């Protein structure tokens, strides 16, 4: 039986699949089982910041796999200690909790917020995305993700993004934390304004609430700084990271600020959290980000890409927005047929909602590869692939 039928027969069915079998990658390129090459602007949905098969990450994983893969946090470990020190220094925060995914890092941040404040309410943003477990889903906005699983966790409210007045109205003396993305990813690639984000931080301080910044998608150079919160000089109390942290191995972390205070022993935990294999991979990622100056590269190439996309001058394009190499092209039609047409031209891209083409290329992508992406976009946007007209 061929690969697609075999996988289709046994998958849960929760994923919409594209008609391609990806078997190999190198840098910003992916290859299918027929040997066809694609420029990867999906980037593992934000995981592959270093590109595919980066030799530093591959070597670190191989070396650590032969040394020690598992070691629960009841013991100390060399790789974990070194990673913790390095990651905390990068973020300018004193402590961290290690876990295995974005949703898990969000769950931990919510639990720590409740512990620290002895309050229960969480304010999140409309269009925000924080994951699919019950707590994270309760903070996620899209009703398509939420409604089938209600009732969710009580105490969550949503306020419009980039609107300080409405955020202030949503907060009260029971608010434990406000959780925000610096650039909303899944929600359509909407950058937060400095005024809004700094204002949210001020409101949190005034209300005795904590500020949780979700950097699961924006982290590790993606937006042109190591962390997106550094663009605005924010000082969040909790920072959630995952996706590209360990170069493709599953890993998440919550960085913990001073205002969170003591977290009682035994109050939270994770079996796989802080395993030496993921820690060694993450250490290689952090070293490579620095050595190859990938945040700067994302800033420069991102500005170049946005400039070229804004120059497309297609009546089908409503807006181009983004920060660094996190770029959204909002069009007047549904994006699905355009993503398919891009794939046929050797470019893999993501959707963000119904009408936004989202580009999350590896930060190691070459400028001429971005040129090929822009050319392919220009080509497909010249086609009328609207299925039933414009989308409002
Ligand atoms: C992907 C994502 C998550 C969830 O991460 P998972 O590893 O899929 O659980 C949370 N927040 C943001 C901003 C994300 O992009």
XYZ file of C-alpha atoms and ligand atoms in Angstrom:
407
model
C 0.000 0.000 0.000
C 1.284 3.487 -0.767
C 2.271 5.947 1.945
C -0.758 8.245 1.684
C -3.338 5.437 1.841
C -1.538 3.784 4.746
C -1.441 7.005 6.750
C -5.012 7.959 5.829
C -6.272 4.580 6.936
C -4.865 4.917 10.448
C -4.824 8.625 11.259
C -7.338 10.011 13.764
C -8.666 12.300 11.062
C -8.097 15.566 12.960
C -5.677 16.968 10.362
C -6.485 18.350 6.913
C -3.772 16.828 4.729
C -1.973 18.164 1.680
C -1.454 15.761 -1.171
C 2.310 15.327 -0.761
C 4.676 12.966 1.077
C 7.616 14.869 2.594
C 10.590 12.629 3.298
C 13.691 14.808 3.613
C 14.878 18.360 4.175
C 18.000 20.504 4.017
C 18.113 24.156 5.073
C 15.021 25.903 3.716
C 14.261 23.090 1.236
C 12.024 20.044 1.573
C 11.813 17.043 -0.751
C 8.918 14.702 -1.482
C 9.081 10.952 -2.129
C 9.391 11.639 -5.879
C 12.495 13.778 -5.270
C 10.657 17.048 -5.985
C 12.060 20.125 -4.257
C 10.012 22.713 -2.338
C 10.931 26.001 -0.685
C 9.611 25.608 2.838
C 7.649 28.630 4.070
C 5.674 26.430 6.490
C 8.845 25.944 8.508
C 7.275 23.143 10.534
C 4.592 25.687 11.543
C 7.285 27.785 13.176
C 9.489 24.951 14.449
C 12.235 24.949 11.808
C 13.884 28.326 12.513
C 17.322 26.768 11.890
C 16.132 24.983 8.762
C 16.095 21.247 8.233
C 18.925 18.862 9.127
C 21.112 21.581 10.630
C 24.459 19.846 11.276
C 24.943 21.437 14.720
C 21.538 20.182 15.934
C 21.934 16.758 14.312
C 25.354 16.312 15.924
C 24.134 17.422 19.361
C 21.198 14.988 19.223
C 23.379 12.095 18.036
C 26.006 12.739 20.718
C 23.452 13.058 23.526
C 21.472 10.001 22.345
C 24.596 7.927 22.902
C 25.205 9.522 26.299
C 21.869 9.892 28.147
C 18.355 10.388 26.755
C 16.207 10.374 29.852
C 16.790 11.761 33.322
C 13.852 13.015 35.396
C 14.149 16.330 37.195
C 14.497 14.547 40.543
C 18.183 14.360 39.509
C 20.472 17.132 38.358
C 21.822 16.959 34.796
C 24.667 18.713 32.973
C 22.757 19.513 29.740
C 19.714 20.812 31.639
C 21.794 23.039 33.917
C 23.640 24.576 30.988
C 20.459 25.119 28.960
C 18.633 26.689 31.907
C 21.461 29.157 32.509
C 21.717 30.074 28.844
C 17.981 30.423 28.182
C 17.411 32.491 31.330
C 20.301 34.796 30.407
C 18.923 35.251 26.869
C 15.482 36.212 28.168
C 16.798 38.207 31.144
C 14.678 36.145 33.530
C 15.889 34.231 36.590
C 14.126 30.834 36.469
C 12.336 28.420 34.153
C 10.094 25.372 34.005
C 10.738 22.829 31.245
C 8.019 20.882 29.424
C 7.305 19.428 25.994
C 5.001 21.629 23.907
C 3.472 25.055 23.519
C 0.168 24.142 25.133
C 1.992 22.635 28.103
C 3.993 25.813 28.599
C 0.728 27.808 28.565
C -0.883 25.433 31.073
C 2.112 25.805 33.389
C 2.018 29.607 33.100
C -1.692 29.626 34.039
C -1.089 27.361 37.038
C 1.861 29.481 38.216
C -0.293 32.616 37.827
C -3.004 31.160 40.014
C -0.444 30.052 42.602
C 1.293 33.422 42.652
C -1.790 35.643 42.823
C -4.313 33.344 44.538
C -6.719 34.605 41.896
C -8.388 32.593 39.134
C -9.334 34.855 36.223
C -7.329 34.985 32.977
C -7.808 37.670 30.328
C -6.836 36.696 26.765
C -7.178 38.431 23.418
C -9.691 37.979 20.650
C -8.028 36.200 17.687
C -5.428 34.804 20.121
C -4.183 31.228 19.868
C -2.561 29.424 22.799
C -3.036 25.710 22.138
C -5.592 22.926 22.337
C -5.481 21.459 25.849
C -8.362 22.561 28.083
C -6.653 25.493 29.787
C -4.871 26.693 26.655
C -8.059 26.180 24.629
C -9.981 28.288 27.138
C -7.608 31.164 26.316
C -7.813 30.495 22.561
C -10.369 32.632 20.748
C -11.509 30.753 17.621
C -14.882 29.156 18.303
C -14.177 26.435 15.732
C -11.520 25.079 18.122
C -13.538 25.730 21.303
C -17.190 24.953 20.779
C -17.009 21.163 20.288
C -15.327 20.837 23.695
C -17.337 23.140 25.910
C -17.680 23.575 28.830
C -14.091 24.828 29.078
C -12.234 26.093 32.149
C -14.190 28.850 33.925
C -12.732 32.313 34.511
C -11.452 33.095 31.008
C -12.514 36.274 29.203
C -11.425 37.759 25.858
C -10.835 41.391 24.963
C -10.108 42.863 21.508
C -6.391 42.881 20.590
C -4.628 46.247 20.247
C -7.370 47.918 22.318
C -6.179 49.052 25.759
C -9.472 50.511 26.889
C -11.298 47.235 26.345
C -8.473 45.313 28.026
C -8.782 47.578 31.081
C -12.550 46.926 31.170
C -11.995 43.155 31.040
C -9.651 43.183 34.061
C -10.691 43.312 37.704
C -9.493 42.437 41.206
C -9.860 38.727 40.399
C -7.552 38.811 37.370
C -4.581 36.497 37.883
C -2.990 37.142 34.497
C -3.285 38.615 31.034
C -1.948 36.392 28.235
C -0.915 37.940 24.917
C 1.050 37.178 21.766
C 3.393 39.961 20.578
C 2.387 39.115 17.008
C -0.811 37.077 16.742
C 0.147 34.095 14.576
C -2.740 31.692 13.960
C -5.160 34.597 14.300
C -3.894 36.186 11.059
C -0.384 37.628 11.656
C -1.363 40.804 13.524
C 1.537 42.628 15.227
C 0.700 44.224 18.576
C 1.479 47.926 18.876
C 4.116 49.046 21.391
C 1.488 51.247 23.057
C -0.869 48.344 23.538
C 1.703 45.878 24.814
C 3.401 48.337 27.187
C -0.040 49.554 28.269
C -1.110 45.970 29.006
C 1.989 45.563 31.159
C 1.147 48.764 33.054
C -2.457 47.624 33.604
C -1.209 44.290 34.938
C 1.128 45.992 37.418
C -1.672 48.315 38.584
C -4.141 45.444 39.040
C -1.678 43.086 40.750
C -2.002 40.671 37.819
C 0.801 38.918 35.948
C 1.660 39.446 32.278
C 2.121 36.216 30.323
C 3.701 36.643 26.891
C 3.137 33.718 24.536
C 6.298 33.499 22.392
C 5.614 29.957 21.214
C 5.530 31.119 17.575
C 7.457 34.406 17.793
C 10.402 33.074 19.813
C 14.017 32.385 18.860
C 14.739 34.966 16.223
C 11.577 34.670 14.158
C 10.572 38.343 14.392
C 14.069 39.808 14.154
C 14.915 39.707 17.884
C 15.635 36.616 19.970
C 12.245 37.175 21.655
C 9.560 39.407 20.176
C 8.938 41.087 23.546
C 12.421 42.613 23.235
C 11.233 44.844 20.368
C 9.186 46.837 22.859
C 11.294 46.590 26.003
C 8.587 44.597 27.758
C 9.321 42.928 31.085
C 6.831 40.053 31.184
C 6.318 37.982 34.323
C 5.999 34.689 32.423
C 7.191 33.899 28.899
C 6.006 30.740 27.134
C 8.238 29.214 24.455
C 8.232 25.939 22.517
C 8.132 25.297 18.733
C 11.679 26.076 17.546
C 13.327 25.843 20.982
C 14.876 22.407 20.444
C 15.253 22.549 16.657
C 12.361 20.166 16.040
C 12.490 17.915 19.083
C 9.382 18.424 21.236
C 10.190 20.909 23.989
C 8.553 23.803 25.772
C 9.539 26.135 28.578
C 8.101 28.828 30.801
C 10.510 31.591 31.759
C 9.606 32.913 35.189
C 10.106 36.471 36.431
C 10.705 37.823 39.945
C 7.090 38.897 40.543
C 5.913 35.265 40.366
C 7.612 34.555 43.698
C 8.084 31.102 45.207
C 6.536 28.139 43.414
C 5.898 25.361 45.965
C 7.758 22.061 45.499
C 5.483 19.406 44.037
C 2.923 21.887 42.682
C 3.572 20.977 39.030
C 5.732 18.613 36.973
C 6.350 16.703 33.748
C 7.868 13.271 33.121
C 9.633 14.210 29.879
C 10.259 17.829 30.918
C 13.945 18.800 30.884
C 15.125 15.521 29.359
C 18.809 15.691 28.405
C 18.165 14.920 24.710
C 15.875 17.916 24.193
C 18.146 20.085 26.374
C 21.219 19.203 24.275
C 19.308 19.989 21.075
C 18.087 23.298 22.498
C 21.621 24.242 23.561
C 22.794 23.656 19.978
C 19.885 25.800 18.730
C 20.745 28.709 21.037
C 24.439 28.530 20.128
C 23.589 28.461 16.410
C 21.135 31.387 16.647
C 23.986 33.411 18.089
C 26.799 32.113 15.864
C 24.840 32.562 12.622
C 23.253 35.833 13.820
C 19.836 34.486 12.858
C 17.705 37.129 14.616
C 19.478 39.878 12.621
C 19.139 37.781 9.495
C 15.374 37.456 10.112
C 15.109 41.227 10.593
C 16.947 41.978 7.337
C 15.388 39.279 5.171
C 11.955 39.942 6.695
C 12.165 43.637 5.784
C 13.270 42.669 2.277
C 10.432 40.139 1.888
C 7.765 42.568 3.145
C 9.061 45.244 0.801
C 8.877 42.908 -2.191
C 5.423 41.630 -1.202
C 4.111 45.177 -0.797
C 5.427 45.818 -4.311
C 3.286 43.003 -5.736
C 0.528 45.472 -6.476
C -2.125 42.780 -6.981
C -5.789 43.775 -6.664
C -6.267 40.482 -4.863
C -4.020 41.575 -1.935
C -5.744 43.400 0.904
C -2.744 43.867 3.218
C 0.803 42.662 3.865
C 1.803 42.627 7.556
C 4.302 41.018 9.852
C 7.504 41.337 11.821
C 10.819 39.813 10.744
C 10.277 36.501 8.962
C 6.722 36.147 10.289
C 4.723 37.492 7.384
C 1.051 37.469 6.424
C -0.440 38.321 3.045
C -4.159 38.929 3.470
C -6.095 38.421 0.244
C -9.706 39.015 -0.754
C -10.351 35.347 -1.431
C -10.063 32.104 0.465
C -6.406 31.074 0.577
C -6.718 27.272 0.268
C -6.665 27.130 -3.578
C -3.783 29.627 -3.650
C -1.764 27.482 -1.217
C -2.386 24.512 -3.510
C -1.265 26.528 -6.553
C 1.873 27.602 -4.654
C 2.663 23.984 -3.840
C 2.357 23.084 -7.522
C 5.011 25.771 -8.122
C 7.327 24.353 -5.462
C 6.481 26.668 -2.546
C 4.927 25.444 0.708
C 3.070 28.086 2.737
C 0.585 28.194 5.605
C -2.831 29.701 6.126
C -3.753 31.899 9.094
C -7.516 31.910 9.146
C -9.477 31.845 5.889
C -7.869 34.717 3.997
C -4.254 35.089 5.142
C -1.260 33.384 3.508
C 1.285 32.990 6.306
C 5.003 32.641 5.578
C 7.251 31.181 8.296
C 10.412 30.247 6.383
C 13.488 28.963 8.184
C 15.654 31.924 9.196
C 18.526 30.402 7.195
C 16.600 30.874 3.937
C 18.594 32.525 1.114
C 17.520 35.812 -0.413
C 17.188 34.251 -3.879
C 14.913 31.578 -2.400
C 12.694 34.386 -1.063
C 12.759 35.895 -4.567
C 11.447 32.597 -5.918
C 8.683 32.648 -3.287
C 7.653 36.177 -4.299
C 7.671 35.202 -7.994
C 5.487 32.164 -7.292
C 3.107 34.334 -5.244
C 2.891 36.898 -8.044
C 2.127 34.088 -10.466
C -0.663 32.504 -8.403
C -2.193 35.845 -7.409
C -2.621 36.561 -11.117
C -4.961 33.553 -11.280
C -8.635 33.736 -10.369
C -9.044 30.844 -7.972
C -11.957 32.362 -6.073
C -14.476 29.741 -5.112
C -17.630 31.765 -4.779
C -16.314 35.302 -4.744
C -14.788 37.649 -2.215
C -14.520 37.023 1.490
C -15.557 39.908 3.733
C 1.556 26.669 18.199
C 1.203 27.610 19.274
C 0.812 27.158 20.555
C 0.601 25.703 20.859
O 1.750 24.929 20.733
P 1.639 23.337 20.665
O 3.067 22.892 20.758
O 0.985 22.990 19.369
O 0.840 22.900 21.830
C 0.594 28.105 21.539
N 0.723 29.415 21.293
C 1.089 29.895 20.080
C 1.239 31.362 19.887
C 1.325 29.016 19.035
O 1.654 29.483 17.827
